[in-house]
Structure formats: C-alpha cells, structure tokens
Short mmCIF file of C-alpha atoms in Angstrom, two decimals:
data_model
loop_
_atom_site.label_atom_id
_atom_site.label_comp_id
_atom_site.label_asym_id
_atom_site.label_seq_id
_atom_site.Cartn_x
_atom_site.Cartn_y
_atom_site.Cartn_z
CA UNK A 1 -5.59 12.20 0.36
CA UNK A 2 -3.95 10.03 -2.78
CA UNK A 3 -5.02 7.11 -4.34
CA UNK A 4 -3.31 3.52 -4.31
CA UNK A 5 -3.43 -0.06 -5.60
CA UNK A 6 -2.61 -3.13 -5.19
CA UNK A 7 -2.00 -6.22 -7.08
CA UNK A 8 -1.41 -10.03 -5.69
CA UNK A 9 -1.47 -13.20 -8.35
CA UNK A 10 0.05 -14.66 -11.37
CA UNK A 11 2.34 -11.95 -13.13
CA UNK A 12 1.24 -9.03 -14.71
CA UNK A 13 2.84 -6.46 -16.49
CA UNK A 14 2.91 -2.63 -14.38
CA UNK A 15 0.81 -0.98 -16.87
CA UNK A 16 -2.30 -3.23 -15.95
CA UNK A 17 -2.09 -0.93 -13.18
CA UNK A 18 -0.70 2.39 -14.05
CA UNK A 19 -1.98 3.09 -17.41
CA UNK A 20 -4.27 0.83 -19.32
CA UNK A 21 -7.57 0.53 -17.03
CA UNK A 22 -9.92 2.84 -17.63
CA UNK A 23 -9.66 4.91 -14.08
CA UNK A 24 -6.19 3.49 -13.81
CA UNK A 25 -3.66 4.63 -11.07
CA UNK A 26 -2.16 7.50 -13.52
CA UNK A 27 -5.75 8.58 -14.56
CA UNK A 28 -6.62 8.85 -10.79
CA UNK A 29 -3.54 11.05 -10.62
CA UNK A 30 -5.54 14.50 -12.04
CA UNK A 31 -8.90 12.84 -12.28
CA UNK A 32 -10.25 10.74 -9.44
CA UNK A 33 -13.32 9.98 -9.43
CA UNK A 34 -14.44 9.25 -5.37
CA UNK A 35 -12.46 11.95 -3.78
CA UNK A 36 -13.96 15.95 -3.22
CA UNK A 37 -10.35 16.97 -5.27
CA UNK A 38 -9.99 15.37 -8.52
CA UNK A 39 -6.00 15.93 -8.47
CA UNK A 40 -2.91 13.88 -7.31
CA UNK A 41 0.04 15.19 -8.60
CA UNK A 42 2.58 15.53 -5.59
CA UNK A 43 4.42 12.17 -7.12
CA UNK A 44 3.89 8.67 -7.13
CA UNK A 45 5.45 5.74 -7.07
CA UNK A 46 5.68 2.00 -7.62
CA UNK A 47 6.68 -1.03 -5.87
CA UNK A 48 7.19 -4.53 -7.08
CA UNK A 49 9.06 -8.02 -6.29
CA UNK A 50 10.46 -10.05 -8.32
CA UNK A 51 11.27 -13.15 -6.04
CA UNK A 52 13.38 -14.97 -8.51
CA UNK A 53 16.06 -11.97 -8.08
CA UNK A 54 15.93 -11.14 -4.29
CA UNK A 55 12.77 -10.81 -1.82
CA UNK A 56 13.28 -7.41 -1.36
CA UNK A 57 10.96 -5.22 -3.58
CA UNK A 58 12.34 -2.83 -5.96
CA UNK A 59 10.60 0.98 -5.93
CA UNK A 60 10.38 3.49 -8.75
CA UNK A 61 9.81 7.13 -6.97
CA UNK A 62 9.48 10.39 -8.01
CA UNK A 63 8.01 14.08 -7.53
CA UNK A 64 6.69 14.53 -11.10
CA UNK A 65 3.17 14.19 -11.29
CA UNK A 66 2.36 10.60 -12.57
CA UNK A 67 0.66 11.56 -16.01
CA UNK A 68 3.76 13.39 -16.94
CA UNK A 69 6.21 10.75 -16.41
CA UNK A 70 7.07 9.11 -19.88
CA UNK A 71 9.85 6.58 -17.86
CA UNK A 72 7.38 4.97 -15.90
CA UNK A 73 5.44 4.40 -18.91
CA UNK A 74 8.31 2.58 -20.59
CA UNK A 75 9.03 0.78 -17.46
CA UNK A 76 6.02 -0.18 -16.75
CA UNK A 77 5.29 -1.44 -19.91
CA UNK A 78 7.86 -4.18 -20.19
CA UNK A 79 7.85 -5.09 -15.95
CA UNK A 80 6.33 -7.87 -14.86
CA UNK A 81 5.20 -8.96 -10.93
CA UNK A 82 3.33 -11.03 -8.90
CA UNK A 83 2.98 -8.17 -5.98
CA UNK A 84 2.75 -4.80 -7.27
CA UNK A 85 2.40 -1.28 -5.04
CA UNK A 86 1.41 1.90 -6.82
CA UNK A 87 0.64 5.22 -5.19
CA UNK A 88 -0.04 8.72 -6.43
CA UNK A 89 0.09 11.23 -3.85
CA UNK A 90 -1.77 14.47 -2.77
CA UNK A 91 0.42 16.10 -0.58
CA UNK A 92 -0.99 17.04 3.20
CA UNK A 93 -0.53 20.76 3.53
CA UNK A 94 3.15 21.32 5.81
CA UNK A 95 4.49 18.22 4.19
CA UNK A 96 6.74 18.81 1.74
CA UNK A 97 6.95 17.66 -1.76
CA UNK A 98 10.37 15.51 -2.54
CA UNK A 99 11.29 12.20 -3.82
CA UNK A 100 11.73 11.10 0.33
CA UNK A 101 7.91 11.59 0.91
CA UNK A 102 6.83 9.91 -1.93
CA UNK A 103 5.16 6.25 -1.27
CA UNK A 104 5.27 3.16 -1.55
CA UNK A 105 7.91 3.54 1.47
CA UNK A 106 10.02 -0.08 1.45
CA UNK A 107 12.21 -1.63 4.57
CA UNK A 108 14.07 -5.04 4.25
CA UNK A 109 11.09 -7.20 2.66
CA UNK A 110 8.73 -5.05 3.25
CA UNK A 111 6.17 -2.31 1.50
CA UNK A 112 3.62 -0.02 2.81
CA UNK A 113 2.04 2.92 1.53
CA UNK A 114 -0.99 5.25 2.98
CA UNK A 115 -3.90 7.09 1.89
CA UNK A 116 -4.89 9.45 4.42
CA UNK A 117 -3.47 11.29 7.04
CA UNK A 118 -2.84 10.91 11.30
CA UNK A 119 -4.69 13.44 12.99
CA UNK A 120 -2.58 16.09 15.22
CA UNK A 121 0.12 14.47 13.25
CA UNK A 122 2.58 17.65 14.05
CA UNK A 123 1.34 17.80 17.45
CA UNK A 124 2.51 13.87 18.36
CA UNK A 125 5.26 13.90 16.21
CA UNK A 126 7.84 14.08 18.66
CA UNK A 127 6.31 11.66 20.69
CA UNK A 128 5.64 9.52 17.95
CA UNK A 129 9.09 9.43 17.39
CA UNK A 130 10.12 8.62 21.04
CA UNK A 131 8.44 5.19 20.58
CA UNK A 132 10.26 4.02 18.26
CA UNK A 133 13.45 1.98 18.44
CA UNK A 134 16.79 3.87 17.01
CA UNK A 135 16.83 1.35 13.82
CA UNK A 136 13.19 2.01 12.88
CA UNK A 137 14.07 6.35 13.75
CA UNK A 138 16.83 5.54 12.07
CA UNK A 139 15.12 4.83 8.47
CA UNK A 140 13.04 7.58 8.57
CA UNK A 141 14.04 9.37 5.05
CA UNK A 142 11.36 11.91 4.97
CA UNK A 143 8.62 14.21 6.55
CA UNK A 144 5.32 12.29 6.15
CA UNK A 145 3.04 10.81 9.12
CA UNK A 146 3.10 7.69 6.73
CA UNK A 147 6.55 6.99 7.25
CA UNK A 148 6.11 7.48 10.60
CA UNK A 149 3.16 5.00 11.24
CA UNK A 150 5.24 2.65 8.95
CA UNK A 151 8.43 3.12 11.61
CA UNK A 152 6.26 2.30 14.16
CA UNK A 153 4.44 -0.95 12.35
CA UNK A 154 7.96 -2.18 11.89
CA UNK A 155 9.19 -2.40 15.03
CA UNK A 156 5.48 -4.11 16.30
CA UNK A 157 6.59 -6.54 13.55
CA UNK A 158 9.64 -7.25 14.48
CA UNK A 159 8.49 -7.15 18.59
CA UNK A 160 6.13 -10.04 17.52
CA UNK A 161 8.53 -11.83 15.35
CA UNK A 162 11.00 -12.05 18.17
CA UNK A 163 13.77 -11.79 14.99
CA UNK A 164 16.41 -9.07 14.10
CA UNK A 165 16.29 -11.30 11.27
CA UNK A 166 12.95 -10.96 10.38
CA UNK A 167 11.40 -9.45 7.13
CA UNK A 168 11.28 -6.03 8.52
CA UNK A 169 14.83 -6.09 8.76
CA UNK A 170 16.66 -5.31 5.60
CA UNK A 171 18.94 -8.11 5.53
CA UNK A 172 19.97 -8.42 2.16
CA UNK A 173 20.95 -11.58 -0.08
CA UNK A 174 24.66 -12.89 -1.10
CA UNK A 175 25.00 -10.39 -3.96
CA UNK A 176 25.40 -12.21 -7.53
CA UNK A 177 22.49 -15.15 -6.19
CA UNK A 178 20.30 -14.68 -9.24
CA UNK A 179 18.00 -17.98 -9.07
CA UNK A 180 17.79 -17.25 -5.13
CA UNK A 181 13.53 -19.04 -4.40
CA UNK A 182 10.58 -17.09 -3.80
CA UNK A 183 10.00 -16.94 0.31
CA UNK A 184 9.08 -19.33 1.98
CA UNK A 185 5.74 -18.90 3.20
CA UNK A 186 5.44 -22.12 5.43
CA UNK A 187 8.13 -20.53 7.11
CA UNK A 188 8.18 -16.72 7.01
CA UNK A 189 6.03 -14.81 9.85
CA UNK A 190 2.03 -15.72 9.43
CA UNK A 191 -0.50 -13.26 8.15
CA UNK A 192 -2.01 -12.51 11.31
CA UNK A 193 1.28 -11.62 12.96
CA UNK A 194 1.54 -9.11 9.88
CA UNK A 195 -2.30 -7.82 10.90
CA UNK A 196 -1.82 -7.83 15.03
CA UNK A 197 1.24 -5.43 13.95
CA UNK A 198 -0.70 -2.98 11.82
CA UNK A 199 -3.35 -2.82 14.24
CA UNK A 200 -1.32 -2.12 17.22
CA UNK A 201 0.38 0.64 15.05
CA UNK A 202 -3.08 2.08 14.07
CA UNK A 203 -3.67 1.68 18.09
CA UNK A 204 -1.13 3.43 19.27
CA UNK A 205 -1.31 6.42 16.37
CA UNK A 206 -5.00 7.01 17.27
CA UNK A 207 -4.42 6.97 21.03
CA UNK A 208 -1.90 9.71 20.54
CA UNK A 209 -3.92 11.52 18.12
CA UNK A 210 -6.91 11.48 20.92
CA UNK A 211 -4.77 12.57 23.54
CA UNK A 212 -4.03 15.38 21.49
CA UNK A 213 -7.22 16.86 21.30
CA UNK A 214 -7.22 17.67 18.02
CA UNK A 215 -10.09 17.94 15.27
CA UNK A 216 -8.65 16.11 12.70
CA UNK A 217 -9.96 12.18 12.77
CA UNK A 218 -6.77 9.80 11.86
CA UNK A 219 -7.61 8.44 8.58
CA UNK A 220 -6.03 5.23 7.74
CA UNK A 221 -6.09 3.07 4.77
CA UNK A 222 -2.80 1.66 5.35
CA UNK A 223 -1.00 -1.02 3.00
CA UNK A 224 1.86 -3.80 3.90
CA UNK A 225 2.94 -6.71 1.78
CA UNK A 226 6.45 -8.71 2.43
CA UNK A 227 5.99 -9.77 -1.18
CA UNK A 228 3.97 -13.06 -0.34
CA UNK A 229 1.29 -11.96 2.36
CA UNK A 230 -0.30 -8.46 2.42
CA UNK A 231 -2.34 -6.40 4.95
CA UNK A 232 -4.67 -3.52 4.40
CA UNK A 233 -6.62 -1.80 6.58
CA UNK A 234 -9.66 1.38 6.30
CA UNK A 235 -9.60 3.21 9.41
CA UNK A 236 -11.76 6.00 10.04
CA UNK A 237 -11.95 8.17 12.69
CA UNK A 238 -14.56 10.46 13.68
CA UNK A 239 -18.07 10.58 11.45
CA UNK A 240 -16.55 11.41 8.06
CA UNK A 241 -17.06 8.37 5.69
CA UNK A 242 -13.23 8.93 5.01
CA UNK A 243 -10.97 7.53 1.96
CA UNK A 244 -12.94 4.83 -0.08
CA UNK A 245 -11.59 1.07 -0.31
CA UNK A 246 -12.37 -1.53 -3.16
CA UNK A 247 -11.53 -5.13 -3.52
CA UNK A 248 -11.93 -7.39 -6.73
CA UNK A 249 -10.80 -11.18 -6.82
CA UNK A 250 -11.05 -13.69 -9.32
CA UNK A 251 -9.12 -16.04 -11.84
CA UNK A 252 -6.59 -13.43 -13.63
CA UNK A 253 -6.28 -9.59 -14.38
CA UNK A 254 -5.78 -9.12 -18.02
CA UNK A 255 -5.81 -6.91 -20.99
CA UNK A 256 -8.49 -8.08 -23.40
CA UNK A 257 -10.15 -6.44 -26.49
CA UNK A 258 -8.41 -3.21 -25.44
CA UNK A 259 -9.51 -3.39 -21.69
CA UNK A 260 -8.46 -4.31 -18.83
CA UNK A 261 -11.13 -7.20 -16.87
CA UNK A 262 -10.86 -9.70 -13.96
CA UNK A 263 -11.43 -13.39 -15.32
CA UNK A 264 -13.86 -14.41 -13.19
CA UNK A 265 -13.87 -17.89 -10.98
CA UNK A 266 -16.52 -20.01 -9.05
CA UNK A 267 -14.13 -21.64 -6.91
CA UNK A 268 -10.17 -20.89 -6.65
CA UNK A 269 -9.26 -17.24 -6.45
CA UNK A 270 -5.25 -16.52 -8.20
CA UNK A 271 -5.82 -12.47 -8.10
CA UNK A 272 -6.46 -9.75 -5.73
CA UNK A 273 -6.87 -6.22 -6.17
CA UNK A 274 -7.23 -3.61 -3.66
CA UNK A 275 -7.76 -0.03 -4.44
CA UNK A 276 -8.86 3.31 -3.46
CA UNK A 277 -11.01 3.04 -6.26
CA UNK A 278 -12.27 0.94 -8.76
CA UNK A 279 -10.01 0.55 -11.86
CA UNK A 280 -12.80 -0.63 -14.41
CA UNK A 281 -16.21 -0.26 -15.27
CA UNK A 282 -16.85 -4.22 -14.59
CA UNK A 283 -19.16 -5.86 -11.44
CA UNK A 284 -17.10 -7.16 -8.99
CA UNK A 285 -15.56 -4.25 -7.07
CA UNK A 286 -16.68 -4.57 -3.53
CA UNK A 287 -16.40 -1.81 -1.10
CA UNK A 288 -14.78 -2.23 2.26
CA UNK A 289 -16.67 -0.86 4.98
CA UNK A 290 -14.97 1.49 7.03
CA UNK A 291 -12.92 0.46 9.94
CA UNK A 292 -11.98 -3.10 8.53
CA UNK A 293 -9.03 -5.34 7.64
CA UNK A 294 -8.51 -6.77 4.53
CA UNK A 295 -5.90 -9.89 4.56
CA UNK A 296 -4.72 -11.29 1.28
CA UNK A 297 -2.93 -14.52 2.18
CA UNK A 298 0.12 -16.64 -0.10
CA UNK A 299 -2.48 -18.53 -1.46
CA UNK A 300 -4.74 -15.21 -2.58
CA UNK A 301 -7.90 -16.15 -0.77
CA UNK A 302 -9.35 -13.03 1.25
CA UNK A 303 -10.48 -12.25 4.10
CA UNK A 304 -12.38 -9.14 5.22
CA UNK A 305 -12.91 -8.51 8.86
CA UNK A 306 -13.76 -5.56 11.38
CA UNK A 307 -10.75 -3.72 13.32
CA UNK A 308 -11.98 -3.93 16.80
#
C-alpha cells in the first residue's frame, strides 16, 4: 500500500523527511507503524523543486529498498526545497518491481504519487487507456494503476486549462537560464482547477472500477503539486477504513535538540505536511477523514474538505 509525504514552506533540507524524524519516510520503509504489513521495500523515491533553477521538479528513483540506499542519504543530506515528494513503495501483486514504477511519477511541472491501489485495475486497464489522449498514453513509462490515474489527471488538467502550454505539459525552459523566477502563482492555473481535475480523475477511475464488478474498493490517497499549489486527496471505497492520512501545519519544520518538531503558530501558517503517517511523536498531526480533499495553497494555508 506504501507510505508518502509531503512537504510545502520555507526550505528544508531532504533528510527532514527521509531520515531524521523519528517514523521518518525511510523508517516507514520496513517499519510502518499504521499499516497491517510493516514493510515497504519495492523502491522509493523523491521529488523536489528548486524554482530558482527551472519549475520543473527534479526526481531521485530507484528499486533498492529505501533503508539500503546510502546515495539518497548523502543527497538528501545536503538538498534543500520548498516542495518536497517522497514515496516508498509496496508493490501491488502483478506489478512489477523497476525503476519505471517507482513514484513520485513527474510530467512538465508537475508531481503526483499514490498510496493505494484502483480496484479491477487489470480488468479496466485497456479501457483506462482508451481515454486518454496519445500525449498523456504517450508518457506512460511503466506498469502501475498510479501512472495511469496520473495520465488521466493530466489530460483533465490540461482539458480545464484550455493550454498545451499549461503546467502539465512539459515545456521546458531556455537551457543555461539559471536565475529563471519561481512561478507565478497570480498567474499559473488556480488551486481549484488543480482539485476539479483530480476529482474528475478519481470519478472516472471509480466509475470504471464499479462497472467492473470487482471486489476490490479503489483506494486513493492521491498527491499533485506543480511546485507552488498542491492537491491531495483520501478516497476510500467500499467499508474498509483504507490508507491513513495526516496533516501538520505551523510556523517551520526543523531539526532541534536532535529531533525533528513543527514550530508552532497562532496566526500565519509557512509549513505543511501531509503524510501517510505521522513523522513525530509531537500533537499536531490531524487525521483526514476518509473521502476528503486536502488543498495546500501558494500561500500554505489549508483547506480540508469532503469529495462529494
């Protein structure tokens, strides 16, 4: 089912994430705490931006499990980001293990990862794949139902954008433009055009997965930044309580007295985590009730509300 994270506010180095918290991302990777099996070890991976440099987010993937990997260590050690992805995967069974199937999954601007699985997911495949348009087909590198439902959000996104240009569409930046600005949010696609295209994609996935007849609910705790706006759903179908969501905000995220904590703050919130599962011991993690969005807007204030 995996585990995942992430981070939106003032830099931070990668291993606030991935290896210093007490249940951080790499400890969830063979010992997870809110999930019937303890182990993720079919690869992880890592997604940042560093707007400065372009606005497309760099990714760091591989099939090794995440505790053995001493080069994300080292780079996540000296990294730093404002928008950070990290994933460690449990593989569904038929989907292969390989550096293509690994998440975060990344498109033009975009970033999305998934913990869960679509339901019948071999069973709608091919018609899955006969909605979408030949670019997003096109981009699929790998075998997952992730991928898939991340195909299919991208071509909702750019439907409701009404631009090839768009975010979701990979266009890169004049090479050698070091000192190119951050996005602009005042005039990039809003947040809500970002949610109305993740829920139509988690429509359309669960009508398919219905009309299949299958057992298996669609579980989907989906996650989609552009680097200055992110989107995160927990979807549940069926009675199971599903995968488990968390949100923290406050002032900073920091490493302090050989911990990791969230500064708190009464009024302006600067940092936003979302995770499978809490990554300290500290009040503050809320849990998102199933079948909600979460929407973390440019100026990192929150807001929780129910998928309808």
């Amino acid at each position: 089912m995996c585990r995942f994270v992430l981070y939106s506010g003032p830099p931070i180095t990668l291993d606030l994430l991935t290896t210093r918290p007490e249940h951080s991302i790499i400890r969830q990777s063979f010992k997870a705490r809110m999930r019937t099996e303890p182990l993720n070890g079919d690869g992880f991976g890592v997604a940042w931006y560093v707007p400065a440099i372009s606005s497309e987010p760099a990714a760091f993937r591989s099939t090794q499990p995440a505790w053995n990997n001493l080069n994300l260590r080292h780079l996540a050690r000296v990294t730093t980001s404002g928008l950070i992805m990290a994933h460690v995967r449990a593989a569904t069974a038929g989907l292969g293990v390989s550096e293509a199937n690994c998440h975060p999954f990344t498109a033009g601007r975009l970033a999305f990862m998934h913990n869960g699985a679509v339901g019948g997911f071999f069973e709608i495949k091919r018609r899955l794949q006969e909605r979408l348009s030949d670019a997003a087909y096109a981009q699929i590198g790998g075998s997952t139902d992730s991928e898939h439902v991340f195909a299919l959000f991208r071509d909702h996104y750019e439907r409701l954008t009404g631009d090839g240009a768009s975010p979701a569409s990979g266009g890169r930046q004049p090479p050698g433009d070091l000192q190119s600005p951050a996005p602009n949010s005042a005039e990039d696609p809003p947040i809500e055009t970002m949610a109305e295209a993740l829920l139509a994609a988690i429509h359309e996935v669960v009508a398919l997965s219905r009309d299949s007849e299958t057992d298996k609910p669609c579980l989907l705790n989906l996650a989609v930044t552009d680097g200055v706006r992110s989107v995160v759903s927990r979807y549940v179908g069926g009675d199971s309580d599903g995968p488990s969501l968390y949100v923290q905000t406050g002032k900073e995220f920091v490493w302090e007295g050989n911990t990791c904590r969230m500064v708190p703050t009464d009024d302006v919130r600067a940092a936003t985590l979302v995770a499978s599962e809490p990554l300290t011991e500290e009040p503050g993690w809320s849990p998102v009730p199933r079948n909600h969005l979460v929407l973390v807007h440019p100026d990192e204030s929150v807001t929780i509300r129910p998928i309808e």
